[in-house]
Each structure stands twice: as structure tokens, then as C-alpha cells.
Amino acid sequence: MKKLLFVIGSLQVGGAETVMIDLINNIYKNFDITVLLIEKKGELLDLINPKVKIKYLTKDKSFCKNKIEFLYNKIKLSLIYRYLGFQKWYVKKIYKKTLNEKYDKEIAYLAGIPSEIVSRSPNKESIKISWIHADISQIDEKGYLRYLNICNSYNHIVCVSQASLDAFEKIYPEANAKTRVLYNYIDVNKIIDKSSLEKISFNNEKINIISVGRLSEEKAFDRIINVAKKYEDKIEFNIIGDGPLKEELNKQIITDNINNVKLLGLKKNPYPYIKAADVFLLSSRTEAYPTVLIEALVLNKSIIASLVSGVEEILGDYENKIIFPNEDSAIEFAIDEWLKNKPKNNKNECNWIKTNKINLEKIKKLLEE
């Protein structure tokens, strides 16, 4: 049985993190799997199969016994991201003391520090795989050098959409022999089952639009707030998620006296909310492969989405959709277009169970070869 190491920051609710857990929970019987967390943190920790080994470099406050331990872990985490994660001697220490095993495949499931650590692995015989979950078409010089390290250090570079692969190969043509597209595995049955665990009641007097994502610049929830006032009597916008822009978005809502945008916070199970809504709205400025759209498709939602990487690949010939140009002003026209037709949510037009089986087999083949 091949030994796999997955390295990721934490197991908080998020796109890549959720996808990784779905994948691991469906392949753990075929592999001996270890997950290395930069920080032991996240709502998804309890969802990973107990037969998967979890190792970590630091602990979140909830796992610390006292303030001194918390302060130590906070300082250590900062040092790892700013300095230690880039040092061969420290990475060697991680593999010797924390992991103490050799692996057949080492997978950096996110760029950044996870990829820096795997690239400095002392296990020279292992096959190293980098999973790219970002659209790198607009990277700066610092980002260019970070991904250049991936090109030079990894045996395989996996992009989660054709659009993200095209962008990667345009910037790094020398890596073309290493790159491939592997679409994310999504546990369809889990989505359907969990969507019925809670009954959500929205305002029946209005159209309810749901959005899900990290409250960060790339998700562009400010686009929603900027146009919400126009639809105050018709639409209620509901946003699930948490992140660095939470206070800023709240301030914008209060300052602009917006009454029809609700920040619902982080939800461990967002599926009942998606199921109960009339429309799913993806407002993002950048994505690589927005798996949340697949979740909306599985739950038969009418979809409004910005034209970012992966959207056209996911939605394909799905009829109940409106894709708008990736511009701040275009979201208003998309909502107006939806209001003109008000398409109803209909039966699933895409056989995602079959698609997922194909995607899973392709991923397993890479990990087994």
C-alpha cells in the first residue's frame, strides 16, 4: 500500500480544504495517508476519517491548555509562514521529528507554505505533486518566484481546471511536461444528504439569493453590497462565510444603510441554505475552479456567476444559468436579466455522480502510478 503525505494549512471550511477531505475520505482504503497541518485548526477536523493520520506543526487556541501555550504556538505559526517554512534545516526537522516516515508521494495541496515545505523534503525518492487551486494569470513578481519553485521542485503539477492550466502554462511554458488537469472530486451524496439535515426558512415575501465563500477580496462580496439597495423591495442577499473582510463588509452595509444583505457567518453545513434559496450567486473576481458551483448544481439551483476560471467548464450546457462579465458593474445587469425571466429551479441536468467517479479514478491513477 503506497504511503501518501498531504500538506495543507488547516482544516477550516473552505473550497480546497473541503475538497481534500472528500477526496481522502474516498481513497483512504487504498492508501496509507498522513495529513500534515501547518496549524491544527478548523471545523473540518472531525470530518476526516479516523484511519487517516493527522500531524501538525502548531495548535489553534482551542487546542492550547493555557495562554502561554497559545502565545508560543501563535509566535511559532508566524515564524513558519515568515521564515522557518523556507529553511531546509527546519523542514528536515519536521520530517524527522513530526512525521518520522518516508512517503511514496508527497502532495502540497495548496501553494504557499505547504508547497515550500514539500519542495524541501529530505525524501529524495518520493514523487512530489503540487495541486494548484488558483488562477495565477495576474500574479506579481513574488508570486511568480513562488510558483517557479513549484515548477523546479515538483514531478507533477495538477491544475483544477483547463483555464487555470492554460494560465499556468502561458507563464511557465517550461513546465508543460509536468502539468495536467484533474477536476476536483465532489462527494455528491454527501451534499444531498446534508442538505436535508436542517430546514431553513428565508423571507417568503422576497427572492432569496445565496452566496458562499471566504470574506476576502477575491470573492468580491462588495459587488453584491454595491447593488443591493436597488433591489431592497425584491431581493434578500444572504452570504455565508467568514474572513478578513468581515468588519469592512459589515461597515459598508451599515454606512450605506443596506437592509437586504445578511452576513450569516460561517456554517459548517451550508447545504440546507443553498437548497432553500431561489438563486445561487457567484460574485468572484478570481477563481481556479469554484466547486461551490457544483454544489449548487447538485441541489438544482438557478445560478448567476461571474466569468472566472472554471465557470464555463462547470456549467457547460446547464440551461438554468446566467454568466456575466467579470466586472463590478456587470452583476447588476445579470440580476436584472434573471428577474426578467425568473427561471425555476429544475431537476439536475448534469450527471455529477458519473462525472465524479471518472474524476476520482483519474486522481487515484496519479497517486498509484
PDB file of N, CA, C and O in Angstrom, residues 136-206:
ATOM      1  N   ILE A 136      -3.538  31.923 -11.698  1.00  0.00           N
ATOM      2  CA  ILE A 136      -2.304  32.689 -11.496  1.00  0.00           C
ATOM      3  C   ILE A 136      -2.032  33.685 -12.625  1.00  0.00           C
ATOM      4  O   ILE A 136      -0.925  34.207 -12.749  1.00  0.00           O
ATOM      5  N   SER A 137      -3.036  33.961 -13.424  1.00  0.00           N
ATOM      6  CA  SER A 137      -2.832  34.837 -14.589  1.00  0.00           C
ATOM      7  C   SER A 137      -2.433  36.257 -14.197  1.00  0.00           C
ATOM      8  O   SER A 137      -1.840  36.979 -14.996  1.00  0.00           O
ATOM      9  N   GLN A 138      -2.745  36.678 -12.950  1.00  0.00           N
ATOM     10  CA  GLN A 138      -2.456  38.047 -12.528  1.00  0.00           C
ATOM     11  C   GLN A 138      -1.414  38.113 -11.408  1.00  0.00           C
ATOM     12  O   GLN A 138      -1.392  39.071 -10.646  1.00  0.00           O
ATOM     13  N   ILE A 139      -0.542  37.110 -11.303  1.00  0.00           N
ATOM     14  CA  ILE A 139       0.406  37.078 -10.191  1.00  0.00           C
ATOM     15  C   ILE A 139       1.459  38.179 -10.311  1.00  0.00           C
ATOM     16  O   ILE A 139       1.829  38.597 -11.407  1.00  0.00           O
ATOM     17  N   ASP A 140       1.957  38.620  -9.148  1.00  0.00           N
ATOM     18  CA  ASP A 140       3.023  39.609  -9.114  1.00  0.00           C
ATOM     19  C   ASP A 140       4.379  38.912  -9.119  1.00  0.00           C
ATOM     20  O   ASP A 140       4.464  37.682  -9.255  1.00  0.00           O
ATOM     21  N   GLU A 141       5.457  39.671  -8.968  1.00  0.00           N
ATOM     22  CA  GLU A 141       6.804  39.100  -9.049  1.00  0.00           C
ATOM     23  C   GLU A 141       7.051  38.076  -7.937  1.00  0.00           C
ATOM     24  O   GLU A 141       7.650  37.020  -8.169  1.00  0.00           O
ATOM     25  N   LYS A 142       6.570  38.382  -6.740  1.00  0.00           N
ATOM     26  CA  LYS A 142       6.733  37.456  -5.620  1.00  0.00           C
ATOM     27  C   LYS A 142       6.017  36.141  -5.897  1.00  0.00           C
ATOM     28  O   LYS A 142       6.549  35.056  -5.648  1.00  0.00           O
ATOM     29  N   GLY A 143       4.803  36.255  -6.432  1.00  0.00           N
ATOM     30  CA  GLY A 143       4.046  35.054  -6.781  1.00  0.00           C
ATOM     31  C   GLY A 143       4.716  34.277  -7.893  1.00  0.00           C
ATOM     32  O   GLY A 143       4.735  33.040  -7.884  1.00  0.00           O
ATOM     33  N   TYR A 144       5.291  35.003  -8.853  1.00  0.00           N
ATOM     34  CA  TYR A 144       5.991  34.342  -9.960  1.00  0.00           C
ATOM     35  C   TYR A 144       7.117  33.457  -9.433  1.00  0.00           C
ATOM     36  O   TYR A 144       7.272  32.307  -9.852  1.00  0.00           O
ATOM     37  N   LEU A 145       7.891  33.985  -8.495  1.00  0.00           N
ATOM     38  CA  LEU A 145       9.021  33.221  -7.943  1.00  0.00           C
ATOM     39  C   LEU A 145       8.534  32.025  -7.129  1.00  0.00           C
ATOM     40  O   LEU A 145       9.162  30.965  -7.143  1.00  0.00           O
ATOM     41  N   ARG A 146       7.401  32.193  -6.420  1.00  0.00           N
ATOM     42  CA  ARG A 146       6.865  31.096  -5.624  1.00  0.00           C
ATOM     43  C   ARG A 146       6.447  29.931  -6.520  1.00  0.00           C
ATOM     44  O   ARG A 146       6.773  28.774  -6.253  1.00  0.00           O
ATOM     45  N   TYR A 147       5.753  30.238  -7.604  1.00  0.00           N
ATOM     46  CA  TYR A 147       5.322  29.168  -8.499  1.00  0.00           C
ATOM     47  C   TYR A 147       6.480  28.638  -9.340  1.00  0.00           C
ATOM     48  O   TYR A 147       6.446  27.484  -9.771  1.00  0.00           O
ATOM     49  N   LEU A 148       7.498  29.443  -9.560  1.00  0.00           N
ATOM     50  CA  LEU A 148       8.690  28.960 -10.254  1.00  0.00           C
ATOM     51  C   LEU A 148       9.362  27.868  -9.431  1.00  0.00           C
ATOM     52  O   LEU A 148       9.863  26.878  -9.976  1.00  0.00           O
ATOM     53  N   ASN A 149       9.349  28.031  -8.120  1.00  0.00           N
ATOM     54  CA  ASN A 149       9.887  26.998  -7.230  1.00  0.00           C
ATOM     55  C   ASN A 149       9.106  25.694  -7.396  1.00  0.00           C
ATOM     56  O   ASN A 149       9.683  24.595  -7.373  1.00  0.00           O
ATOM     57  N   ILE A 150       7.787  25.804  -7.581  1.00  0.00           N
ATOM     58  CA  ILE A 150       6.970  24.619  -7.810  1.00  0.00           C
ATOM     59  C   ILE A 150       7.371  23.951  -9.118  1.00  0.00           C
ATOM     60  O   ILE A 150       7.519  22.724  -9.188  1.00  0.00           O
ATOM     61  N   CYS A 151       7.558  24.749 -10.159  1.00  0.00           N
ATOM     62  CA  CYS A 151       7.957  24.200 -11.461  1.00  0.00           C
ATOM     63  C   CYS A 151       9.264  23.417 -11.357  1.00  0.00           C
ATOM     64  O   CYS A 151       9.424  22.356 -11.960  1.00  0.00           O
ATOM     65  N   ASN A 152      10.199  23.942 -10.574  1.00  0.00           N
ATOM     66  CA  ASN A 152      11.528  23.336 -10.482  1.00  0.00           C
ATOM     67  C   ASN A 152      11.592  22.153  -9.527  1.00  0.00           C
ATOM     68  O   ASN A 152      12.477  21.302  -9.648  1.00  0.00           O
ATOM     69  N   SER A 153      10.675  22.087  -8.558  1.00  0.00           N
ATOM     70  CA  SER A 153      10.803  21.117  -7.467  1.00  0.00           C
ATOM     71  C   SER A 153       9.854  19.935  -7.550  1.00  0.00           C
ATOM     72  O   SER A 153      10.050  18.940  -6.837  1.00  0.00           O
ATOM     73  N   TYR A 154       8.817  20.025  -8.383  1.00  0.00           N
ATOM     74  CA  TYR A 154       7.776  19.001  -8.366  1.00  0.00           C
ATOM     75  C   TYR A 154       7.799  18.126  -9.614  1.00  0.00           C
ATOM     76  O   TYR A 154       8.153  18.574 -10.700  1.00  0.00           O
ATOM     77  N   ASN A 155       7.380  16.870  -9.430  1.00  0.00           N
ATOM     78  CA  ASN A 155       7.287  15.932 -10.550  1.00  0.00           C
ATOM     79  C   ASN A 155       6.000  16.133 -11.342  1.00  0.00           C
ATOM     80  O   ASN A 155       5.976  15.956 -12.556  1.00  0.00           O
ATOM     81  N   HIS A 156       4.917  16.470 -10.628  1.00  0.00           N
ATOM     82  CA  HIS A 156       3.624  16.686 -11.277  1.00  0.00           C
ATOM     83  C   HIS A 156       2.998  17.970 -10.738  1.00  0.00           C
ATOM     84  O   HIS A 156       3.067  18.244  -9.540  1.00  0.00           O
ATOM     85  N   ILE A 157       2.366  18.711 -11.634  1.00  0.00           N
ATOM     86  CA  ILE A 157       1.644  19.915 -11.254  1.00  0.00           C
ATOM     87  C   ILE A 157       0.199  19.741 -11.713  1.00  0.00           C
ATOM     88  O   ILE A 157      -0.077  19.644 -12.906  1.00  0.00           O
ATOM     89  N   VAL A 158      -0.700  19.665 -10.747  1.00  0.00           N
ATOM     90  CA  VAL A 158      -2.113  19.437 -11.036  1.00  0.00           C
ATOM     91  C   VAL A 158      -2.863  20.765 -10.986  1.00  0.00           C
ATOM     92  O   VAL A 158      -2.828  21.475  -9.974  1.00  0.00           O
ATOM     93  N   CYS A 159      -3.532  21.113 -12.072  1.00  0.00           N
ATOM     94  CA  CYS A 159      -4.410  22.280 -12.101  1.00  0.00           C
ATOM     95  C   CYS A 159      -5.853  21.786 -12.080  1.00  0.00           C
ATOM     96  O   CYS A 159      -6.173  20.769 -12.690  1.00  0.00           O
ATOM     97  N   VAL A 160      -6.719  22.500 -11.372  1.00  0.00           N
ATOM     98  CA  VAL A 160      -8.072  22.002 -11.154  1.00  0.00           C
ATOM     99  C   VAL A 160      -9.065  22.437 -12.230  1.00  0.00           C
ATOM    100  O   VAL A 160     -10.249  22.118 -12.144  1.00  0.00           O
ATOM    101  N   SER A 161      -8.590  23.143 -13.235  1.00  0.00           N
ATOM    102  CA  SER A 161      -9.446  23.474 -14.378  1.00  0.00           C
ATOM    103  C   SER A 161      -8.568  23.690 -15.603  1.00  0.00           C
ATOM    104  O   SER A 161      -7.362  23.959 -15.481  1.00  0.00           O
ATOM    105  N   GLN A 162      -9.163  23.578 -16.781  1.00  0.00           N
ATOM    106  CA  GLN A 162      -8.410  23.803 -18.014  1.00  0.00           C
ATOM    107  C   GLN A 162      -7.978  25.262 -18.110  1.00  0.00           C
ATOM    108  O   GLN A 162      -6.868  25.562 -18.569  1.00  0.00           O
ATOM    109  N   ALA A 163      -8.827  26.165 -17.648  1.00  0.00           N
ATOM    110  CA  ALA A 163      -8.493  27.589 -17.699  1.00  0.00           C
ATOM    111  C   ALA A 163      -7.286  27.901 -16.820  1.00  0.00           C
ATOM    112  O   ALA A 163      -6.408  28.679 -17.223  1.00  0.00           O
ATOM    113  N   SER A 164      -7.222  27.297 -15.622  1.00  0.00           N
ATOM    114  CA  SER A 164      -6.074  27.559 -14.745  1.00  0.00           C
ATOM    115  C   SER A 164      -4.816  26.919 -15.305  1.00  0.00           C
ATOM    116  O   SER A 164      -3.716  27.464 -15.169  1.00  0.00           O
ATOM    117  N   LEU A 165      -4.955  25.768 -15.967  1.00  0.00           N
ATOM    118  CA  LEU A 165      -3.778  25.146 -16.606  1.00  0.00           C
ATOM    119  C   LEU A 165      -3.264  26.007 -17.754  1.00  0.00           C
ATOM    120  O   LEU A 165      -2.051  26.203 -17.904  1.00  0.00           O
ATOM    121  N   ASP A 166      -4.174  26.534 -18.572  1.00  0.00           N
ATOM    122  CA  ASP A 166      -3.761  27.393 -19.688  1.00  0.00           C
ATOM    123  C   ASP A 166      -2.991  28.604 -19.181  1.00  0.00           C
ATOM    124  O   ASP A 166      -1.966  28.996 -19.769  1.00  0.00           O
ATOM    125  N   ALA A 167      -3.472  29.201 -18.073  1.00  0.00           N
ATOM    126  CA  ALA A 167      -2.787  30.360 -17.499  1.00  0.00           C
ATOM    127  C   ALA A 167      -1.424  29.969 -16.969  1.00  0.00           C
ATOM    128  O   ALA A 167      -0.438  30.705 -17.152  1.00  0.00           O
ATOM    129  N   PHE A 168      -1.342  28.810 -16.329  1.00  0.00           N
ATOM    130  CA  PHE A 168      -0.076  28.348 -15.765  1.00  0.00           C
ATOM    131  C   PHE A 168       0.946  28.087 -16.869  1.00  0.00           C
ATOM    132  O   PHE A 168       2.096  28.524 -16.794  1.00  0.00           O
ATOM    133  N   GLU A 169       0.524  27.395 -17.910  1.00  0.00           N
ATOM    134  CA  GLU A 169       1.460  27.051 -18.990  1.00  0.00           C
ATOM    135  C   GLU A 169       1.883  28.272 -19.798  1.00  0.00           C
ATOM    136  O   GLU A 169       2.977  28.293 -20.369  1.00  0.00           O
ATOM    137  N   LYS A 170       1.040  29.287 -19.827  1.00  0.00           N
ATOM    138  CA  LYS A 170       1.415  30.523 -20.531  1.00  0.00           C
ATOM    139  C   LYS A 170       2.547  31.230 -19.806  1.00  0.00           C
ATOM    140  O   LYS A 170       3.464  31.782 -20.440  1.00  0.00           O
ATOM    141  N   ILE A 171       2.493  31.213 -18.477  1.00  0.00           N
ATOM    142  CA  ILE A 171       3.523  31.886 -17.676  1.00  0.00           C
ATOM    143  C   ILE A 171       4.765  31.014 -17.522  1.00  0.00           C
ATOM    144  O   ILE A 171       5.897  31.511 -17.508  1.00  0.00           O
ATOM    145  N   TYR A 172       4.554  29.683 -17.425  1.00  0.00           N
ATOM    146  CA  TYR A 172       5.670  28.753 -17.220  1.00  0.00           C
ATOM    147  C   TYR A 172       5.667  27.667 -18.301  1.00  0.00           C
ATOM    148  O   TYR A 172       5.369  26.503 -18.015  1.00  0.00           O
ATOM    149  N   PRO A 173       5.961  28.028 -19.546  1.00  0.00           N
ATOM    150  CA  PRO A 173       5.932  27.019 -20.622  1.00  0.00           C
ATOM    151  C   PRO A 173       6.923  25.888 -20.404  1.00  0.00           C
ATOM    152  O   PRO A 173       6.732  24.785 -20.905  1.00  0.00           O
ATOM    153  N   GLU A 174       7.976  26.144 -19.621  1.00  0.00           N
ATOM    154  CA  GLU A 174       8.969  25.109 -19.361  1.00  0.00           C
ATOM    155  C   GLU A 174       8.422  23.964 -18.509  1.00  0.00           C
ATOM    156  O   GLU A 174       9.026  22.882 -18.422  1.00  0.00           O
ATOM    157  N   ALA A 175       7.259  24.186 -17.888  1.00  0.00           N
ATOM    158  CA  ALA A 175       6.674  23.158 -17.017  1.00  0.00           C
ATOM    159  C   ALA A 175       5.595  22.339 -17.706  1.00  0.00           C
ATOM    160  O   ALA A 175       4.942  21.495 -17.069  1.00  0.00           O
ATOM    161  N   ASN A 176       5.392  22.552 -19.007  1.00  0.00           N
ATOM    162  CA  ASN A 176       4.281  21.909 -19.715  1.00  0.00           C
ATOM    163  C   ASN A 176       4.275  20.385 -19.595  1.00  0.00           C
ATOM    164  O   ASN A 176       3.217  19.765 -19.529  1.00  0.00           O
ATOM    165  N   ALA A 177       5.456  19.785 -19.558  1.00  0.00           N
ATOM    166  CA  ALA A 177       5.539  18.328 -19.482  1.00  0.00           C
ATOM    167  C   ALA A 177       5.062  17.796 -18.131  1.00  0.00           C
ATOM    168  O   ALA A 177       4.742  16.608 -18.001  1.00  0.00           O
ATOM    169  N   LYS A 178       4.989  18.673 -17.133  1.00  0.00           N
ATOM    170  CA  LYS A 178       4.608  18.250 -15.779  1.00  0.00           C
ATOM    171  C   LYS A 178       3.137  18.505 -15.465  1.00  0.00           C
ATOM    172  O   LYS A 178       2.611  17.967 -14.503  1.00  0.00           O
ATOM    173  N   THR A 179       2.490  19.357 -16.240  1.00  0.00           N
ATOM    174  CA  THR A 179       1.150  19.815 -15.880  1.00  0.00           C
ATOM    175  C   THR A 179       0.054  18.908 -16.413  1.00  0.00           C
ATOM    176  O   THR A 179       0.216  18.241 -17.438  1.00  0.00           O
ATOM    177  N   ARG A 180      -1.057  18.905 -15.703  1.00  0.00           N
ATOM    178  CA  ARG A 180      -2.241  18.174 -16.134  1.00  0.00           C
ATOM    179  C   ARG A 180      -3.460  18.765 -15.439  1.00  0.00           C
ATOM    180  O   ARG A 180      -3.339  19.421 -14.404  1.00  0.00           O
ATOM    181  N   VAL A 181      -4.634  18.518 -16.003  1.00  0.00           N
ATOM    182  CA  VAL A 181      -5.890  18.937 -15.382  1.00  0.00           C
ATOM    183  C   VAL A 181      -6.520  17.736 -14.693  1.00  0.00           C
ATOM    184  O   VAL A 181      -6.681  16.674 -15.290  1.00  0.00           O
ATOM    185  N   LEU A 182      -6.850  17.899 -13.413  1.00  0.00           N
ATOM    186  CA  LEU A 182      -7.637  16.920 -12.678  1.00  0.00           C
ATOM    187  C   LEU A 182      -8.731  17.683 -11.944  1.00  0.00           C
ATOM    188  O   LEU A 182      -8.449  18.445 -11.021  1.00  0.00           O
ATOM    189  N   TYR A 183      -9.957  17.503 -12.369  1.00  0.00           N
ATOM    190  CA  TYR A 183     -11.054  18.212 -11.728  1.00  0.00           C
ATOM    191  C   TYR A 183     -11.265  17.704 -10.309  1.00  0.00           C
ATOM    192  O   TYR A 183     -11.046  16.535 -10.011  1.00  0.00           O
ATOM    193  N   ASN A 184     -11.702  18.598  -9.442  1.00  0.00           N
ATOM    194  CA  ASN A 184     -11.930  18.241  -8.043  1.00  0.00           C
ATOM    195  C   ASN A 184     -12.980  17.148  -7.908  1.00  0.00           C
ATOM    196  O   ASN A 184     -13.983  17.152  -8.629  1.00  0.00           O
ATOM    197  N   TYR A 185     -12.722  16.249  -6.975  1.00  0.00           N
ATOM    198  CA  TYR A 185     -13.728  15.249  -6.629  1.00  0.00           C
ATOM    199  C   TYR A 185     -14.701  15.869  -5.628  1.00  0.00           C
ATOM    200  O   TYR A 185     -14.286  16.444  -4.621  1.00  0.00           O
ATOM    201  N   ILE A 186     -15.982  15.759  -5.902  1.00  0.00           N
ATOM    202  CA  ILE A 186     -17.020  16.305  -5.027  1.00  0.00           C
ATOM    203  C   ILE A 186     -17.934  15.157  -4.588  1.00  0.00           C
ATOM    204  O   ILE A 186     -18.446  14.417  -5.419  1.00  0.00           O
ATOM    205  N   ASP A 187     -18.125  15.025  -3.295  1.00  0.00           N
ATOM    206  CA  ASP A 187     -18.976  13.961  -2.767  1.00  0.00           C
ATOM    207  C   ASP A 187     -20.447  14.369  -2.920  1.00  0.00           C
ATOM    208  O   ASP A 187     -21.018  15.042  -2.055  1.00  0.00           O
ATOM    209  N   VAL A 188     -21.040  13.967  -4.027  1.00  0.00           N
ATOM    210  CA  VAL A 188     -22.406  14.371  -4.369  1.00  0.00           C
ATOM    211  C   VAL A 188     -23.418  13.866  -3.343  1.00  0.00           C
ATOM    212  O   VAL A 188     -24.305  14.601  -2.899  1.00  0.00           O
ATOM    213  N   ASN A 189     -23.283  12.610  -2.950  1.00  0.00           N
ATOM    214  CA  ASN A 189     -24.236  12.033  -1.996  1.00  0.00           C
ATOM    215  C   ASN A 189     -24.189  12.763  -0.657  1.00  0.00           C
ATOM    216  O   ASN A 189     -25.226  12.960  -0.001  1.00  0.00           O
ATOM    217  N   LYS A 190     -22.997  13.182  -0.251  1.00  0.00           N
ATOM    218  CA  LYS A 190     -22.855  13.936   0.999  1.00  0.00           C
ATOM    219  C   LYS A 190     -23.621  15.250   0.920  1.00  0.00           C
ATOM    220  O   LYS A 190     -24.312  15.635   1.872  1.00  0.00           O
ATOM    221  N   ILE A 191     -23.500  15.946  -0.208  1.00  0.00           N
ATOM    222  CA  ILE A 191     -24.188  17.228  -0.394  1.00  0.00           C
ATOM    223  C   ILE A 191     -25.702  17.042  -0.298  1.00  0.00           C
ATOM    224  O   ILE A 191     -26.392  17.784   0.410  1.00  0.00           O
ATOM    225  N   ILE A 192     -26.198  16.042  -0.994  1.00  0.00           N
ATOM    226  CA  ILE A 192     -27.647  15.790  -0.998  1.00  0.00           C
ATOM    227  C   ILE A 192     -28.134  15.425   0.401  1.00  0.00           C
ATOM    228  O   ILE A 192     -29.144  15.954   0.891  1.00  0.00           O
ATOM    229  N   ASP A 193     -27.405  14.525   1.070  1.00  0.00           N
ATOM    230  CA  ASP A 193     -27.816  14.078   2.408  1.00  0.00           C
ATOM    231  C   ASP A 193     -27.780  15.226   3.417  1.00  0.00           C
ATOM    232  O   ASP A 193     -28.729  15.424   4.196  1.00  0.00           O
ATOM    233  N   LYS A 194     -26.707  16.013   3.397  1.00  0.00           N
ATOM    234  CA  LYS A 194     -26.559  17.084   4.387  1.00  0.00           C
ATOM    235  C   LYS A 194     -27.501  18.253   4.118  1.00  0.00           C
ATOM    236  O   LYS A 194     -27.812  19.021   5.036  1.00  0.00           O
ATOM    237  N   SER A 195     -27.963  18.379   2.890  1.00  0.00           N
ATOM    238  CA  SER A 195     -28.886  19.482   2.569  1.00  0.00           C
ATOM    239  C   SER A 195     -30.242  19.305   3.239  1.00  0.00           C
ATOM    240  O   SER A 195     -31.020  20.256   3.350  1.00  0.00           O
ATOM    241  N   SER A 196     -30.533  18.082   3.695  1.00  0.00           N
ATOM    242  CA  SER A 196     -31.824  17.798   4.331  1.00  0.00           C
ATOM    243  C   SER A 196     -31.750  17.718   5.853  1.00  0.00           C
ATOM    244  O   SER A 196     -32.749  17.411   6.503  1.00  0.00           O
ATOM    245  N   LEU A 197     -30.580  17.990   6.411  1.00  0.00           N
ATOM    246  CA  LEU A 197     -30.406  17.864   7.859  1.00  0.00           C
ATOM    247  C   LEU A 197     -31.013  19.024   8.640  1.00  0.00           C
ATOM    248  O   LEU A 197     -31.216  18.927   9.849  1.00  0.00           O
ATOM    249  N   GLU A 198     -31.301  20.117   7.942  1.00  0.00           N
ATOM    250  CA  GLU A 198     -31.847  21.305   8.617  1.00  0.00           C
ATOM    251  C   GLU A 198     -32.820  21.998   7.669  1.00  0.00           C
ATOM    252  O   GLU A 198     -32.567  22.075   6.464  1.00  0.00           O
ATOM    253  N   LYS A 199     -33.905  22.493   8.205  1.00  0.00           N
ATOM    254  CA  LYS A 199     -34.864  23.228   7.369  1.00  0.00           C
ATOM    255  C   LYS A 199     -34.652  24.724   7.580  1.00  0.00           C
ATOM    256  O   LYS A 199     -34.755  25.219   8.699  1.00  0.00           O
ATOM    257  N   ILE A 200     -34.343  25.413   6.514  1.00  0.00           N
ATOM    258  CA  ILE A 200     -34.066  26.849   6.574  1.00  0.00           C
ATOM    259  C   ILE A 200     -35.273  27.621   6.058  1.00  0.00           C
ATOM    260  O   ILE A 200     -35.818  27.308   5.000  1.00  0.00           O
ATOM    261  N   SER A 201     -35.662  28.638   6.798  1.00  0.00           N
ATOM    262  CA  SER A 201     -36.789  29.487   6.389  1.00  0.00           C
ATOM    263  C   SER A 201     -36.287  30.884   6.049  1.00  0.00           C
ATOM    264  O   SER A 201     -35.852  31.633   6.925  1.00  0.00           O
ATOM    265  N   PHE A 202     -36.325  31.197   4.779  1.00  0.00           N
ATOM    266  CA  PHE A 202     -35.989  32.542   4.332  1.00  0.00           C
ATOM    267  C   PHE A 202     -37.264  33.389   4.281  1.00  0.00           C
ATOM    268  O   PHE A 202     -38.360  32.889   4.489  1.00  0.00           O
ATOM    269  N   ASN A 203     -37.087  34.649   3.972  1.00  0.00           N
ATOM    270  CA  ASN A 203     -38.214  35.579   3.826  1.00  0.00           C
ATOM    271  C   ASN A 203     -39.008  35.233   2.558  1.00  0.00           C
ATOM    272  O   ASN A 203     -38.533  35.444   1.443  1.00  0.00           O
ATOM    273  N   ASN A 204     -40.211  34.699   2.743  1.00  0.00           N
ATOM    274  CA  ASN A 204     -41.017  34.256   1.603  1.00  0.00           C
ATOM    275  C   ASN A 204     -41.546  35.405   0.749  1.00  0.00           C
ATOM    276  O   ASN A 204     -42.031  35.189  -0.367  1.00  0.00           O
ATOM    277  N   GLU A 205     -41.490  36.611   1.278  1.00  0.00           N
ATOM    278  CA  GLU A 205     -42.011  37.757   0.535  1.00  0.00           C
ATOM    279  C   GLU A 205     -40.996  38.326  -0.453  1.00  0.00           C
ATOM    280  O   GLU A 205     -41.311  39.225  -1.223  1.00  0.00           O
ATOM    281  N   LYS A 206     -39.772  37.786  -0.393  1.00  0.00           N
ATOM    282  CA  LYS A 206     -38.727  38.258  -1.300  1.00  0.00           C
ATOM    283  C   LYS A 206     -38.044  37.077  -1.984  1.00  0.00           C
ATOM    284  O   LYS A 206     -38.138  35.938  -1.530  1.00  0.00           O
TER     285      LYS A 206
END
